[in-house]
Structure formats: C-alpha cells, structure tokens
Amino acid sequence: MKVDIYDKIMNLANKYEEDVIKIRRDIHMHPELSFQEVRTSEIVAKKLEELGIEVQREIGKTGVVGILKGRNPEKVIALRADMDALPLQEINDLPFKSINDGIMHACGHDCHTANLLGVAMILSELKDELTGTVKFIFQPAEENGGGGREMVKEGVLENPKVDAILGLHVGSMPLGVVGMGYGAISAYSDKFTLRVKGKKAHTSMPQQGVDAIVIAANIITALQSILSRQISPFETATFSLGQINGGTAPNIVPDMIEIVGMMRCVSKEARETIKTKIEKISKSVAEGMDGDCEFIFKEGYPSVINDKELTDLVKETTCERYEAIKDKIGLNVPQNFDIKNLIKVIDKPMLGSEDFGFYAQKIPASFIFVGSGDSAPPHNSKFMVDEKVFKLTLNILASAAVKYLND
Ligand SMILES: [Zn+2]
Ligand SMILES: [Zn+2]
C-alpha cells in the first residue's frame, strides 16, 4: 500500500517530537527580549544548516530565513514563527525555568520557534515529494518593535517571491482546540501622544498664564465623543488615554501636559477617522483656550486579515489530520468526538494585536490559534504550555504547507 505524504508527515512528527521538545525547553530556559534574540537565532540557523536548508541570517536584525526547494520551486509558501520573550519574571517551577532574570517566554514564542524547526525537519526529509518551495521565517520582536515589519522591509517576501503565508499561536484554550477566523482577526493598534502646551504663571495670577491642565481636561472630555458620534455603532474600535503627566508644583500654573493613549481598530477607515479627529479636536480645543497641542502618532501593528481560501485549506487540513491522528496523540478527545467541536470559529476579531499583520497586508495569509492548555493567560508569570500541543501543531503546519504546494 502506498503511504501518502500526510501519513509520512505524521510518522516524522512522531520521530522528531522529542527533539522539538528539547529545543523548546532550551529556548524557554534562555529567553531573549525583542531584537536581542542572538542565541535563539543561532540555534535556529545552525539547525536549518544541519538539515541542508539554505539559510539567510540577520534579516530584520536578528531574524533568520530558511529556504527549502522542492521539485518545482516556483510556487512558494512561507511559514512564520516569532522568537522573542517578555520582560517578566517566571514563577513556574520547571526544570527548564528561565535562567535570565526578569525575562520569560510567557507568550509561547519558544514553542512557535521549536515547532517551526520541527516542521523544517519533517519537510526537509520529504523534499523530493514537495512541488514547490517552503520559506521558513523566524522573526524577531513580535512583542515589541515589529520584527515582522523589519523583515518585510528587508524583502523576506521576495526572492523567491512568496505566494502565501501561514502562522500559528499556541495559547490559553483547552489542549487541542483550534481557533480559526475569516477576515480581520486582530486589530490595528497604534500609540499616540498629545503634548498640550500652555504658559507658566504663579497660581495667584492665573490670568498671566495658560493652564495646560485645564486645557488637557477639556481635551480629554471632548475626545470621548469620537467613539459615540463619529464611528458607526457597528464598527469595532476603541481608544484609551492610558497615561497623563505634567505639572511641577501645586503653586505653579503648568505649561506642559503629556497624554499618551492607545487606539485599536479593525478597519482602516475607523483608524483614519479616530486618528484625524483626535488631532483635530485636541488642537482646536487647545487653540480656543490660547494654548497649543502637538499630536504625535506612532504606527503600531496592522490587523491580521485571514484569507478565505487559504483559511479554508488550513481548516480542511486540520479536520483531515485531526481525524487521522486523534487516537495517536493522547489528547483527551471526548467520546463522541466531532472535529467540528474542536474548531472554534472566531466570529469577532480580538482587539489585541499581532505583527503577523505585516505579512497579511501584502499577501494571502492565514493565522490560527491552537489551545495548549489554560494554565494562565499569556503575558502572565505563570503561563505554561502543555507540550502535547506539538503533536498537533507539527502535523497541521507541515500538512497545510504540503497541501498548498501539492494541490
Ligand atoms: Zn505576546
Ligand atoms: Zn505572541
């Protein structure tokens, strides 16, 4: 009987699972912050070279790219993992607990990196059966700084030109639940600063100054009407003023207040409206009160938009592979198992951000979530991943890539 390529992937996933766990624990123990992933990217590059995969280093500072060419290398799929950790003290009791003080892999990026290396191990053995090219993207700085933006800027989607990209995130859902969504699944997130300027005076003679605190108070109140009056009630959008600083003494009319906020929107249009209105209202309120206001916008991550066709392909692959491996992966699959119950369709975008959006802006993309147990939410000192999740993530990612190329 001919063993099909997906069964081969399953066997190879079993073969390499232990190696993947070993790599994951090593990376977990030595977490590195955004754009400082020197040790991690060295592990990645070395392993890819060992597998005979063409390697490019220092793309987007500390990023690594691997290129695996199959039989007809024209069609190209990219698979992306992020490598950075968070400035957080781990309080889990693990034999491979972080040894870097105040730094922790609390978002599962150690798993994403190890998993993608595992997929590289699997696919490099199946090279002769691949009808296309797989580009492995190991990016820095998802948490802080937009490593995805840097890699795209440095041409990671070109030479060879990438036709589609897949990514996944492990996280706090019951082990084995797969979350998928169509269209926008995460939000644009942008930071802005308002610098309100007035004129100093003694508080006994306020008429000689321009009180920046009073102007700021009016601006803060006026901005609240943007969401209720300028944005459609059907639109998913919000912003908050999370920080305010200024003033020097109780008896001085202050001349400078700084307000820092964050906006999160799903559509480009809402983002543009909110951005323009914040600037316009703040400036006109300040001017009307004889002060001034400077608006500084710092572009964050764009929404992740999941391509319909590509997401269907991932969904179909997930269903097929789940059915095939369910008895072999030791997940607590319910008696009357139905894969449909394990795939959670995300119908509302989360308002968090994910820098996979930088790729999804350019080419068809699909990003999924795979439950790795719900110990604690991500970005928490107690975040933990059930490593059984690799049984699923190795199979899903490798199989979806092959399906895309070979279909
Ligand atoms: Zn995170
Ligand atoms: Zn993350």
Short mmCIF file of N, CA and C in Angstrom, two decimals, residues 52 190 294 328 344 358:
data_model
loop_
_atom_site.label_atom_id
_atom_site.label_comp_id
_atom_site.label_asym_id
_atom_site.label_seq_id
_atom_site.Cartn_x
_atom_site.Cartn_y
_atom_site.Cartn_z
N GLY A 52 20.42 20.93 5.81
CA GLY A 52 20.72 21.17 4.40
C GLY A 52 19.82 22.23 3.78
N ASP A 190 -2.33 51.34 17.57
CA ASP A 190 -1.41 52.46 17.37
C ASP A 190 -1.34 53.30 18.63
N GLU A 294 0.32 69.43 20.33
CA GLU A 294 1.05 68.68 19.30
C GLU A 294 0.57 67.23 19.34
N LYS A 328 -3.77 8.80 18.19
CA LYS A 328 -2.33 8.63 18.42
C LYS A 328 -1.72 9.77 19.21
N LYS A 344 -12.96 26.21 16.77
CA LYS A 344 -13.76 27.33 17.22
C LYS A 344 -13.65 28.41 16.17
N PHE A 358 1.75 42.39 9.36
CA PHE A 358 2.64 42.99 8.35
C PHE A 358 2.76 42.12 7.10
#
